[in-house]
JSON list of C-alpha atoms in Angstrom, two decimals:
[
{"chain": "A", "resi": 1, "resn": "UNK", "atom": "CA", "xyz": [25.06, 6.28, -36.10]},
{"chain": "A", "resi": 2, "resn": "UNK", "atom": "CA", "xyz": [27.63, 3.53, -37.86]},
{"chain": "A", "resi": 3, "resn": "UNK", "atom": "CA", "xyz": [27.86, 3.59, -41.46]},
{"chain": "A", "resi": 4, "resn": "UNK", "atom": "CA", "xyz": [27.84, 0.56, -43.25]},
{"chain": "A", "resi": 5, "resn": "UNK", "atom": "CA", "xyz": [26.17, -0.01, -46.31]},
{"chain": "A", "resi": 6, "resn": "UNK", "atom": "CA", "xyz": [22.27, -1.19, -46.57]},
{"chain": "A", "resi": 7, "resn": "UNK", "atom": "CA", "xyz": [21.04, -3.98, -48.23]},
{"chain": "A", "resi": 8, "resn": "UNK", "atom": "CA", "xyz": [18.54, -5.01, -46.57]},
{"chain": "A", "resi": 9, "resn": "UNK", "atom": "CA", "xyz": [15.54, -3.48, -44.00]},
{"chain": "A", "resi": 10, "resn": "UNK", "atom": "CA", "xyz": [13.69, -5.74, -41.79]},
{"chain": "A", "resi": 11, "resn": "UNK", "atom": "CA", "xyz": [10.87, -5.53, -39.42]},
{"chain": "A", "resi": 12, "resn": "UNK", "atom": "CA", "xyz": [9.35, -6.94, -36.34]},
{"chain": "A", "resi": 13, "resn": "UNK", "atom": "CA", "xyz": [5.99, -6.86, -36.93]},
{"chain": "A", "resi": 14, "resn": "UNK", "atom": "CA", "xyz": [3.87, -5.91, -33.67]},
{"chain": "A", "resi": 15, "resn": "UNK", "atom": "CA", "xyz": [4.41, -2.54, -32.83]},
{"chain": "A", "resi": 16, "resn": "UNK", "atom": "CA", "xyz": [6.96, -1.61, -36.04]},
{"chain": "A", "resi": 17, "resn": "UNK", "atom": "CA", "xyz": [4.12, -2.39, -38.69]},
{"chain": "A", "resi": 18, "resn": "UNK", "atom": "CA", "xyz": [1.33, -2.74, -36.59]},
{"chain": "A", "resi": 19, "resn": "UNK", "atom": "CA", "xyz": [-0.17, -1.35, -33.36]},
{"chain": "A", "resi": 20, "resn": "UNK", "atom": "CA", "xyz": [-0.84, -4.38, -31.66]},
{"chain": "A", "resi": 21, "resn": "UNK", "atom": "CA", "xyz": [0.89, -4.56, -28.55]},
{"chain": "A", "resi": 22, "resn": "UNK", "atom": "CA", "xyz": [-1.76, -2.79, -26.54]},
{"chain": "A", "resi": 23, "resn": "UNK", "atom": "CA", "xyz": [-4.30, -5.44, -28.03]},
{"chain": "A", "resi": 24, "resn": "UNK", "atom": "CA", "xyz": [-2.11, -8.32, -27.15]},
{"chain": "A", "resi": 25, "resn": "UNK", "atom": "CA", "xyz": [-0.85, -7.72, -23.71]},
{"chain": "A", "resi": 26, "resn": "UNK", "atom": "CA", "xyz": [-4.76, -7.26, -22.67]},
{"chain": "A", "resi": 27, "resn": "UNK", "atom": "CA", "xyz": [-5.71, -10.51, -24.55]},
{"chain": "A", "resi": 28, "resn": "UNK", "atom": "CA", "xyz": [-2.62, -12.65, -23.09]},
{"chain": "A", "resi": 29, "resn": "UNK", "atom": "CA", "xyz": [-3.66, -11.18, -19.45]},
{"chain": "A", "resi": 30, "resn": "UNK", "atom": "CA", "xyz": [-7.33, -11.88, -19.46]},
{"chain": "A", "resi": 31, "resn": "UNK", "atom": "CA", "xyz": [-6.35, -15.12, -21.04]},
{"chain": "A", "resi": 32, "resn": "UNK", "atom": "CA", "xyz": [-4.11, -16.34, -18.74]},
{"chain": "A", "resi": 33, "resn": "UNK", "atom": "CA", "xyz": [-5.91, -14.75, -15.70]},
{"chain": "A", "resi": 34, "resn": "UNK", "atom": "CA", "xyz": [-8.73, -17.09, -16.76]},
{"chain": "A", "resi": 35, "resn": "UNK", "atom": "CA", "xyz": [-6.75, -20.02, -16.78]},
{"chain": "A", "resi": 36, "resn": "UNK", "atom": "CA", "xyz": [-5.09, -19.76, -13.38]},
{"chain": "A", "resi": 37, "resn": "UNK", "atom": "CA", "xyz": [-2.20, -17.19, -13.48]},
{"chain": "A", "resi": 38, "resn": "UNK", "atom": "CA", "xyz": [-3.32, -13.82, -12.37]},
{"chain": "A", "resi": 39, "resn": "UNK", "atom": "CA", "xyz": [-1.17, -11.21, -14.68]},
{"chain": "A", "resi": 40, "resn": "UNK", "atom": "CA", "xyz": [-2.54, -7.84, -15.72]},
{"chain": "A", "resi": 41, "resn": "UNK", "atom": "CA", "xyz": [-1.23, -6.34, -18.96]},
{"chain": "A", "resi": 42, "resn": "UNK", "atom": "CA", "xyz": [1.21, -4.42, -18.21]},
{"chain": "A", "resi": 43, "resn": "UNK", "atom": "CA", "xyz": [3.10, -7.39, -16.72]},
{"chain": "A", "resi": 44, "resn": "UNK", "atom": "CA", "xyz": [3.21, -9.07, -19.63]},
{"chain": "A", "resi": 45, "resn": "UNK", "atom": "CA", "xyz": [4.51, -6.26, -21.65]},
{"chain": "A", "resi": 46, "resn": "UNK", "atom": "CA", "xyz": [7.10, -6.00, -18.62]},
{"chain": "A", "resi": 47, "resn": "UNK", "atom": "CA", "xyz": [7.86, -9.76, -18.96]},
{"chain": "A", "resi": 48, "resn": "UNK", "atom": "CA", "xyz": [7.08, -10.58, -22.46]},
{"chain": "A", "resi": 49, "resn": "UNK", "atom": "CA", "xyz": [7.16, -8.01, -24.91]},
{"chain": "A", "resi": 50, "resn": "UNK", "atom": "CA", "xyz": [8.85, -9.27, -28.17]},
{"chain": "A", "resi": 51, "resn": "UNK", "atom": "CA", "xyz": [9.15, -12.61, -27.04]},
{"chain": "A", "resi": 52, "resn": "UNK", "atom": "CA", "xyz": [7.62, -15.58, -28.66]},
{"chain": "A", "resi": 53, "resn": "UNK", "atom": "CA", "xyz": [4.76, -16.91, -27.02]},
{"chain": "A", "resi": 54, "resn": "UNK", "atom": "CA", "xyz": [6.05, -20.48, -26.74]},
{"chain": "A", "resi": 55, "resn": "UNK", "atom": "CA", "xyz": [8.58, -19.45, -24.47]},
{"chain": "A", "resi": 56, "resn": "UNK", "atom": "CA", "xyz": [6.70, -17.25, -22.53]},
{"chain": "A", "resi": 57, "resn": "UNK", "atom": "CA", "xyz": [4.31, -20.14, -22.03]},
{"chain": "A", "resi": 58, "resn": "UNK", "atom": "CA", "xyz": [7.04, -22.72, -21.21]},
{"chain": "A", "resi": 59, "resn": "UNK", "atom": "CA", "xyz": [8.06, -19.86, -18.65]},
{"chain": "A", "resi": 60, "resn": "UNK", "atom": "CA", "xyz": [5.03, -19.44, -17.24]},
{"chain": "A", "resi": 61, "resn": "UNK", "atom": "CA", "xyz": [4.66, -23.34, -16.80]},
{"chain": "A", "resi": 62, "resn": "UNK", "atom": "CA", "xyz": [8.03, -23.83, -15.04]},
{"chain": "A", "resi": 63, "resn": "UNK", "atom": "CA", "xyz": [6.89, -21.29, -12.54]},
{"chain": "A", "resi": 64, "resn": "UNK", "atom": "CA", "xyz": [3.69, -22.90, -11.89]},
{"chain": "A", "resi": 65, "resn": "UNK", "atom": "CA", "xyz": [4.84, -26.67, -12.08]},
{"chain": "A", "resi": 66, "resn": "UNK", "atom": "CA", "xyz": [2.29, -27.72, -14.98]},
{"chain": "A", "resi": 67, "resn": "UNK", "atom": "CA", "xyz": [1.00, -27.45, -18.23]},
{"chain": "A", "resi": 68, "resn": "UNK", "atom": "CA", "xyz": [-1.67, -25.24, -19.62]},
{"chain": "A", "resi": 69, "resn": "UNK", "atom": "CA", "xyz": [-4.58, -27.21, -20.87]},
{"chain": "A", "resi": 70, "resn": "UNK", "atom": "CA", "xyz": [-4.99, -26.99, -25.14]},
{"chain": "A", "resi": 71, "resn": "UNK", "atom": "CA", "xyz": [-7.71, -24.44, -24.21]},
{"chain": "A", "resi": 72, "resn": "UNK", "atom": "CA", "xyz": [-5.18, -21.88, -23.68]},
{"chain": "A", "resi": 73, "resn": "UNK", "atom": "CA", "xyz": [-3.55, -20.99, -27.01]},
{"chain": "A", "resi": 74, "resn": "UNK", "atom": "CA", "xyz": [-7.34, -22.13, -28.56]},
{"chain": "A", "resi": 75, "resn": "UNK", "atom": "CA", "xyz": [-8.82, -19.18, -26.79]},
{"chain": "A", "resi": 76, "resn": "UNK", "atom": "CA", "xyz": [-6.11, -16.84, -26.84]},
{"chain": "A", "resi": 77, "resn": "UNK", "atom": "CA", "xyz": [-5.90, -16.87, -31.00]},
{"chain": "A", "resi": 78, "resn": "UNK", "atom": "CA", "xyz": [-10.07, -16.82, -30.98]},
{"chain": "A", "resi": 79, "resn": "UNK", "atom": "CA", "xyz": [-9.98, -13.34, -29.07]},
{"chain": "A", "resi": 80, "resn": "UNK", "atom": "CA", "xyz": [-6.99, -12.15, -30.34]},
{"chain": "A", "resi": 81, "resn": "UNK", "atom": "CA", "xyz": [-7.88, -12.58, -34.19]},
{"chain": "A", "resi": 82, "resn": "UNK", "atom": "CA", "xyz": [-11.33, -11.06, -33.20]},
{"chain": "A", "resi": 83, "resn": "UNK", "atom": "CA", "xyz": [-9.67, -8.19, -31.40]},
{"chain": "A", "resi": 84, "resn": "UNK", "atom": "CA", "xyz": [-7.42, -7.27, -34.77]},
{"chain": "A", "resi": 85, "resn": "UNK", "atom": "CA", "xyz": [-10.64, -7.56, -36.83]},
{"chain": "A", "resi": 86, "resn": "UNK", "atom": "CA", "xyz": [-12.18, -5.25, -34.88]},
{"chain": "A", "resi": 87, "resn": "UNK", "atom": "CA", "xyz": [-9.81, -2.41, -33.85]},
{"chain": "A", "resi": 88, "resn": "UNK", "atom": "CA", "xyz": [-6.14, -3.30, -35.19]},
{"chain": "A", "resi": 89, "resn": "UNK", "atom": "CA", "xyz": [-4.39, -0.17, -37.13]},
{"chain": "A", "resi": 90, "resn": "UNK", "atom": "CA", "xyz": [-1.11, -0.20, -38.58]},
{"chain": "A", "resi": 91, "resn": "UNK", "atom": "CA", "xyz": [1.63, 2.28, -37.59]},
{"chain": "A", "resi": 92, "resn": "UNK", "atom": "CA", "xyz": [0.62, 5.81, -38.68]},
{"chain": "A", "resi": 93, "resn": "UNK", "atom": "CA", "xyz": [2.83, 6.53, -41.73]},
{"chain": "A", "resi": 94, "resn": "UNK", "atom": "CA", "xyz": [4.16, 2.90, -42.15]},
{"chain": "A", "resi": 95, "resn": "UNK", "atom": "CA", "xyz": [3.34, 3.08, -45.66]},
{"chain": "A", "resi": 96, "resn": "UNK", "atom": "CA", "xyz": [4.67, 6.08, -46.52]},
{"chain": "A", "resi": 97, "resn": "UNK", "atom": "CA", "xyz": [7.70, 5.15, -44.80]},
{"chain": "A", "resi": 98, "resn": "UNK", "atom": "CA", "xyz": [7.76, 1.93, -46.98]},
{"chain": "A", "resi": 99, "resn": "UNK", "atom": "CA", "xyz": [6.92, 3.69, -50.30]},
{"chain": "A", "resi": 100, "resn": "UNK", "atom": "CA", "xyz": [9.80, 6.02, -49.52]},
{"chain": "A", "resi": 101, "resn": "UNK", "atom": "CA", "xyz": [12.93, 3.37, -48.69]},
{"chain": "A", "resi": 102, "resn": "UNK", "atom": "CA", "xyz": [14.66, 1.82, -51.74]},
{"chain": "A", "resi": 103, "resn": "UNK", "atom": "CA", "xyz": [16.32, -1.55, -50.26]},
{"chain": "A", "resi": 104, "resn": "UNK", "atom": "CA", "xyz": [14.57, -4.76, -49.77]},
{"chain": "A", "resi": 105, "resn": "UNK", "atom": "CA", "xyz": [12.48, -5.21, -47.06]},
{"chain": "A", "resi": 106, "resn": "UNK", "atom": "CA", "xyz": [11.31, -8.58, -44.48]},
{"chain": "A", "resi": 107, "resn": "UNK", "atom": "CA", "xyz": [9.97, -9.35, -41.53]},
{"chain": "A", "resi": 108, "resn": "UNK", "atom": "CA", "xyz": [11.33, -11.38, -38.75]},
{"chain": "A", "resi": 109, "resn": "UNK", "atom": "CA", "xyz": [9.15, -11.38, -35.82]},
{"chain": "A", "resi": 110, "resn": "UNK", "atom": "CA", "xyz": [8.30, -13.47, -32.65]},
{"chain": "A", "resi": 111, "resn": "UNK", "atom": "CA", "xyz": [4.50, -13.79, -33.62]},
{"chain": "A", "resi": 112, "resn": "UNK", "atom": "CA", "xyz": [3.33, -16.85, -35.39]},
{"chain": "A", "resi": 113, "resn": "UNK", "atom": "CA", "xyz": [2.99, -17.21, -39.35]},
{"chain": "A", "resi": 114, "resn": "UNK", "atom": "CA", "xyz": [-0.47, -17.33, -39.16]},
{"chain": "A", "resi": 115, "resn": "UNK", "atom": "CA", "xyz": [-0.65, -14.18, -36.23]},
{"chain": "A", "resi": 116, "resn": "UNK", "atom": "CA", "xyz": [1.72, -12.33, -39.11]},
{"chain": "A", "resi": 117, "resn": "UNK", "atom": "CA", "xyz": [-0.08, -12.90, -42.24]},
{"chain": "A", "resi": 118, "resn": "UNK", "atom": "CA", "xyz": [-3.48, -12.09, -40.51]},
{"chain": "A", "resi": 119, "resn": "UNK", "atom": "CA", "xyz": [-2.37, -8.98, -38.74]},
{"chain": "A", "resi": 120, "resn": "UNK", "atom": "CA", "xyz": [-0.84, -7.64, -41.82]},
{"chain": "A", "resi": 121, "resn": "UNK", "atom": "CA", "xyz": [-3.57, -8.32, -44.19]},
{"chain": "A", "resi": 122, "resn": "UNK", "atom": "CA", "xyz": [-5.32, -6.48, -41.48]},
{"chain": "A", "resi": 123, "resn": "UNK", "atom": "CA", "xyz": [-3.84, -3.58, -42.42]},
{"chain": "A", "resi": 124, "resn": "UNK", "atom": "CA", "xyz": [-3.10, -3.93, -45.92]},
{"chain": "A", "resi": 125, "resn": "UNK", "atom": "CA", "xyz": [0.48, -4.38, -46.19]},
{"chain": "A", "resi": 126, "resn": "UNK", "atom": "CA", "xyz": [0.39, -8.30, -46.18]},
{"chain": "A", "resi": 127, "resn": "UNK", "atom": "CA", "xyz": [1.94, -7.91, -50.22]},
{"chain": "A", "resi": 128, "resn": "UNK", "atom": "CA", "xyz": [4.57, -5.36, -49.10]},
{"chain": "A", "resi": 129, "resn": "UNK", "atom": "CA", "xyz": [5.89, -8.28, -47.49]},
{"chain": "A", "resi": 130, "resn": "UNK", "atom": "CA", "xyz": [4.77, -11.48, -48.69]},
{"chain": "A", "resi": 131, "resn": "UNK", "atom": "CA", "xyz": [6.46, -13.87, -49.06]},
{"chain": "A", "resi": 132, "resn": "UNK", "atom": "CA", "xyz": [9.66, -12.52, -46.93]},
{"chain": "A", "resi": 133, "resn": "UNK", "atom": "CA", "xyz": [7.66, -13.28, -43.34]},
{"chain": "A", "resi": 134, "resn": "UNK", "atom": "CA", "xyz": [10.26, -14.91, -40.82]},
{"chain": "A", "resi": 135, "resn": "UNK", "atom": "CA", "xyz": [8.71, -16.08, -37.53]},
{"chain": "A", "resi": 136, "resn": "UNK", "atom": "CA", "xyz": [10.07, -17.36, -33.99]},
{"chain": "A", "resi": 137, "resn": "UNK", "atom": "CA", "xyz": [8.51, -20.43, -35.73]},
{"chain": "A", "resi": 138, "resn": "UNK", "atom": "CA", "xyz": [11.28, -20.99, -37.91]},
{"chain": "A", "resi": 139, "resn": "UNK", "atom": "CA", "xyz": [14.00, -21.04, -35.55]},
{"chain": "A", "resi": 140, "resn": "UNK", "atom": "CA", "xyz": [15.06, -22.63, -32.09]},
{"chain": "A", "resi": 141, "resn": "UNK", "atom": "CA", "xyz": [15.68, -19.76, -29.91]},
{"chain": "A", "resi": 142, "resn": "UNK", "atom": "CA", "xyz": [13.73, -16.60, -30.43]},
{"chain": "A", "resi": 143, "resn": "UNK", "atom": "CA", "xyz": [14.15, -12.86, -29.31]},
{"chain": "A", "resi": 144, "resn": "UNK", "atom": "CA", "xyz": [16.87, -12.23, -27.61]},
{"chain": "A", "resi": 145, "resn": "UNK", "atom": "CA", "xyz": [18.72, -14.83, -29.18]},
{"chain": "A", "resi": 146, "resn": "UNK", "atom": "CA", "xyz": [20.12, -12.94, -32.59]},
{"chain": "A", "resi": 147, "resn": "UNK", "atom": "CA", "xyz": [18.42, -17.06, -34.85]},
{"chain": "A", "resi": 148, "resn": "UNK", "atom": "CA", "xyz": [15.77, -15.24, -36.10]},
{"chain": "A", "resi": 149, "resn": "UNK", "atom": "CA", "xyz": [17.91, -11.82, -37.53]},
{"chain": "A", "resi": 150, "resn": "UNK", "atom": "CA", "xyz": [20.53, -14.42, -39.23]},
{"chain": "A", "resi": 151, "resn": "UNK", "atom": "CA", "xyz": [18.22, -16.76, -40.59]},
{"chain": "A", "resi": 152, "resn": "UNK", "atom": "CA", "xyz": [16.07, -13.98, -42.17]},
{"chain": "A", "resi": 153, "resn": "UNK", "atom": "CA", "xyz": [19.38, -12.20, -43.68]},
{"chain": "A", "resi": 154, "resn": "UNK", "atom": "CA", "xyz": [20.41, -15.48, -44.63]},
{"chain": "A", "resi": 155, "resn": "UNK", "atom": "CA", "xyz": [16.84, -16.35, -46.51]},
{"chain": "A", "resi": 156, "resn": "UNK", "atom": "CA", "xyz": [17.16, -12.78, -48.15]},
{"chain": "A", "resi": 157, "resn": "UNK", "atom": "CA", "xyz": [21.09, -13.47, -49.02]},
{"chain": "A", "resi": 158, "resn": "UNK", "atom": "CA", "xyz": [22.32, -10.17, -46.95]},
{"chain": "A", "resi": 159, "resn": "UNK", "atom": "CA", "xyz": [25.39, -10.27, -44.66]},
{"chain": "A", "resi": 160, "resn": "UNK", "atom": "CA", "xyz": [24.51, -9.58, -41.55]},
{"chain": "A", "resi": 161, "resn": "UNK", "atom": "CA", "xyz": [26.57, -6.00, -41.76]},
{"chain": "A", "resi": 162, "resn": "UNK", "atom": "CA", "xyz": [24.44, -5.16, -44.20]},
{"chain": "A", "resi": 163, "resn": "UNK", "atom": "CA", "xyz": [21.27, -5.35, -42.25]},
{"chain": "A", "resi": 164, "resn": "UNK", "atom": "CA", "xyz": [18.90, -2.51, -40.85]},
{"chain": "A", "resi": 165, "resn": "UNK", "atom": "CA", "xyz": [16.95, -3.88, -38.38]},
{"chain": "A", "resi": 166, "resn": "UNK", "atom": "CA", "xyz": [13.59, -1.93, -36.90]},
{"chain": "A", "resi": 167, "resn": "UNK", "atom": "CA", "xyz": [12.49, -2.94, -33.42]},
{"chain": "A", "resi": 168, "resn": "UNK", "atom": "CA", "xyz": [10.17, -1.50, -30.66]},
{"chain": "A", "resi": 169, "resn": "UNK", "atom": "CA", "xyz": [11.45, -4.13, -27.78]},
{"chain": "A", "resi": 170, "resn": "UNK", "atom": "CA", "xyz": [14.09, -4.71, -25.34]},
{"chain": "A", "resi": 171, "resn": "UNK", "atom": "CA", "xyz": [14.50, -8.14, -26.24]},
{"chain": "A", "resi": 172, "resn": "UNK", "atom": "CA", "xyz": [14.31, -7.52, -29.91]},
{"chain": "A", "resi": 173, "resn": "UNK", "atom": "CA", "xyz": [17.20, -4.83, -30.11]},
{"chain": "A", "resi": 174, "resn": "UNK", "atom": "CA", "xyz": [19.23, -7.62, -27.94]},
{"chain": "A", "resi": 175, "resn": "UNK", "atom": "CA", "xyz": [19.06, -9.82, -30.66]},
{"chain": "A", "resi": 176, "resn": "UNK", "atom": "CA", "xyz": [19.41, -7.94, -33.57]},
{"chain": "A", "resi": 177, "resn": "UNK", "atom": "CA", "xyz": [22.76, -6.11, -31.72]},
{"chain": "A", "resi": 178, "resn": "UNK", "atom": "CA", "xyz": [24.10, -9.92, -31.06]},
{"chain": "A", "resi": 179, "resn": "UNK", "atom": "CA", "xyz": [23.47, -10.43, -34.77]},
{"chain": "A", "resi": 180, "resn": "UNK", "atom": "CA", "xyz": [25.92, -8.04, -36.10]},
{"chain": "A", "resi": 181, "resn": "UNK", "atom": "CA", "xyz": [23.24, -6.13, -37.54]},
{"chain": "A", "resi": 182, "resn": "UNK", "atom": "CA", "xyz": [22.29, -2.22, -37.20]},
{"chain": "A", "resi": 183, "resn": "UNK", "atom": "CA", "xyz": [19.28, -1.56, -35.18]},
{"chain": "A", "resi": 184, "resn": "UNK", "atom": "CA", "xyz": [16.97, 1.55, -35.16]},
{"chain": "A", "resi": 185, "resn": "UNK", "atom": "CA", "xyz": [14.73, 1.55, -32.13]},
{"chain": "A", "resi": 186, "resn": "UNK", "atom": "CA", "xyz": [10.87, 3.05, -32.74]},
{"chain": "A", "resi": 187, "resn": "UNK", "atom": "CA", "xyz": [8.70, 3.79, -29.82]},
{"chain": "A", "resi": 188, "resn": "UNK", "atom": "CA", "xyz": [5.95, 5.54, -31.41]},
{"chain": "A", "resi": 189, "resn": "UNK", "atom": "CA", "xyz": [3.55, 2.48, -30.80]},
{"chain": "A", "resi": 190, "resn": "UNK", "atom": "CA", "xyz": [0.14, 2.93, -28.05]},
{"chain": "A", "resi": 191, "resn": "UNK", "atom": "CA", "xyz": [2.19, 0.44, -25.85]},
{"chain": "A", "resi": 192, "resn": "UNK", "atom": "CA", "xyz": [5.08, 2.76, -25.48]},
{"chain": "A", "resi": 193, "resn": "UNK", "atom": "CA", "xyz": [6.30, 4.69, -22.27]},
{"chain": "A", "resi": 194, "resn": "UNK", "atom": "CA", "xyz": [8.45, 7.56, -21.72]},
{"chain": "A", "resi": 195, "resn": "UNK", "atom": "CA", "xyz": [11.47, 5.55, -20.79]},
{"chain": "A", "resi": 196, "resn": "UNK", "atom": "CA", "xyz": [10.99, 3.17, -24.19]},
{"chain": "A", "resi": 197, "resn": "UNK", "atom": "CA", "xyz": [13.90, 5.18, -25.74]},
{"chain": "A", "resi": 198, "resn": "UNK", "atom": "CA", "xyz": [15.97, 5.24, -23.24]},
{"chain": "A", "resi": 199, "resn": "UNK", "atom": "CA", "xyz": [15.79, 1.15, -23.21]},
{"chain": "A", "resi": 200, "resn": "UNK", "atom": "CA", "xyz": [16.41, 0.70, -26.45]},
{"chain": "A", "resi": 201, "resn": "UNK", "atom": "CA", "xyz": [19.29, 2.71, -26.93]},
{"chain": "A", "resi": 202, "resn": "UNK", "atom": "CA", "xyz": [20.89, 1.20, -23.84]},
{"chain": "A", "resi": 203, "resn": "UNK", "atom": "CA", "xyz": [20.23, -2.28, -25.00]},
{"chain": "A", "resi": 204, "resn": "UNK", "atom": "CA", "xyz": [21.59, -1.65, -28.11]},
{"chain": "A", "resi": 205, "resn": "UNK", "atom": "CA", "xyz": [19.83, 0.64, -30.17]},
{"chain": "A", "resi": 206, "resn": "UNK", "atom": "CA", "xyz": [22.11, 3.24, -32.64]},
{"chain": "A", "resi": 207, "resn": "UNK", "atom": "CA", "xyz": [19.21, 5.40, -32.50]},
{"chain": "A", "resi": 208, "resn": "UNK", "atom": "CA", "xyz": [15.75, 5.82, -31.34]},
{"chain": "A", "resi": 209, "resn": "UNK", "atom": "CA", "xyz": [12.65, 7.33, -33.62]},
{"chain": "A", "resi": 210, "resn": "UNK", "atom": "CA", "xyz": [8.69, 8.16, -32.58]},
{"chain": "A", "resi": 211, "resn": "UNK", "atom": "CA", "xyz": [7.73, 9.13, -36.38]},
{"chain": "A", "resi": 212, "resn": "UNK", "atom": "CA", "xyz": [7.71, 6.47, -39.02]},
{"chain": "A", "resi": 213, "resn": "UNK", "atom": "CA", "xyz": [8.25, 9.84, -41.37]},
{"chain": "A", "resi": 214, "resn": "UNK", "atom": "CA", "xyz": [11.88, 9.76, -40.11]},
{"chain": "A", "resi": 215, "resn": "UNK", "atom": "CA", "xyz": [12.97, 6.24, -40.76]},
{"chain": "A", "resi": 216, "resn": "UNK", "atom": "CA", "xyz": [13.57, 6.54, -44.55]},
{"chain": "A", "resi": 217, "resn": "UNK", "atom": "CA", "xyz": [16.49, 9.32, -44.09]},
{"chain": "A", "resi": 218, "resn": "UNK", "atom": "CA", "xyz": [17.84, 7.51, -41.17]},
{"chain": "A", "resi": 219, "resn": "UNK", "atom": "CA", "xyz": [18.45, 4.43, -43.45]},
{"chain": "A", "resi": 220, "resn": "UNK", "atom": "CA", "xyz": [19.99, 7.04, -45.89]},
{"chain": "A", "resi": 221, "resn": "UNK", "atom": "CA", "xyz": [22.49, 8.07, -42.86]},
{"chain": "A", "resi": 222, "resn": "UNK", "atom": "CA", "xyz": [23.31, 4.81, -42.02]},
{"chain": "A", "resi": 223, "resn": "UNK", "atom": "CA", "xyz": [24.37, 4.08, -45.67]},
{"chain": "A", "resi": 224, "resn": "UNK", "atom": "CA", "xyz": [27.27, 4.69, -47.43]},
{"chain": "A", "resi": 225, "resn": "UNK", "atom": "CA", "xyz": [28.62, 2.90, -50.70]},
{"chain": "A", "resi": 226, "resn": "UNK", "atom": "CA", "xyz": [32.21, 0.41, -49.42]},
{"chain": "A", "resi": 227, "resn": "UNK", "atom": "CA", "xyz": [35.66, 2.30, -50.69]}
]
């Protein structure tokens, strides 16, 4: 792995902090199934996974030649939010993980304000983060575009060099790469296959990881004080 020295850790949230993605791909299929564009859920992790859902929407759209009603995005936040209160966990040993690194920490990920506050409170680590949350909402171009890395090290006053970045996505590790930043790939979420490390260490990845236990001393690797 590079060594550079870290000043800053930050997370995507679904499927780094939380174990969501299995949840969300169902909810976006039967959603979308319902409203006239068959998909089951593992096509939308194929197609979709750690990208925002406004531009997976306004892909979906071009394809079909016209708009989704309002209903859409109505019904897919109703059943999602009721799917988190009922079975969303967060990533086994997240918090031990978090008690155990010293830098800063944020979170920059393609869900919604509202989708990250809720899930996180969820699972009780809304305050490990708050107010540091950095959504596809505040930028133009999400995942894979590296917007949403620089403005979040750029809200948290951290050169880009100087970022750790912690992704379980394709698209994700793209953008974090493009932002100059170091990026550790996880794939110990439910939604991950056998061939999830292999794709994110060849989209970018310095190093993959399937225990949150790890994560603390791989920081510590990474690190090394500027001569």
């Amino acid at each position: 792995m590079p060594s550079a020295r870290v000043d800053l850790v930050i997370f995507d949230c679904d499927g780094v902090l939380v174990d969501s993605e299995i949840i969300s791909c169902r909810v976006h299929a039967e959603t979308l199934t319902r409203h006239g564009y068959p998909i089951s859920a593992e096509q939308v992790a194929a197609r979709f996974l750690g990208r925002s859902g406004r531009e997976a929407r306004r892909e979906i759209e071009a394809e079909l030649g016209r708009a989704f009603s309002d209903d859409l995005e109505v019904e897919l936040k109703d059943e999602l939010y009721r799917s988190f209160a009922a079975t969303l966990q967060p990533i086994t040993f997240i918090a031990e993980a978090l008690d155990a690194i010293a830098q800063p920490v944020c979170v920059a990920s393609s869900g919604s304000q509202e989708r990250i506050k809720i899930a996180l409170t969820r699972v009780g680590l809304y305050e490990r983060f708050a107010p540091h949350l950095f959504s596809a909402e505040h930028v133009r171009h999400g995942k894979p575009a590296p917007d949403l890395f620089l403005f979040a090290a750029e809200q948290m006053h951290v050169a880009p060099a100087r970022c750790v970045v912690i992704e379980d996505s394709v698209p994700g590790v793209i953008g974090a790469a493009a932002a100059g930043m170091t990026v550790l790939g996880y794939h110990g979420g439910s939604h991950c296959q056998p061939d999830t490390a292999a794709a994110l260490r060849a989209a970018g990845a310095a190093a993959s990881f399937d225990d949150m236990r790890q994560l603390p001393a791989m920081i510590e690797q990474i690190q090394r004080e500027p001569a």
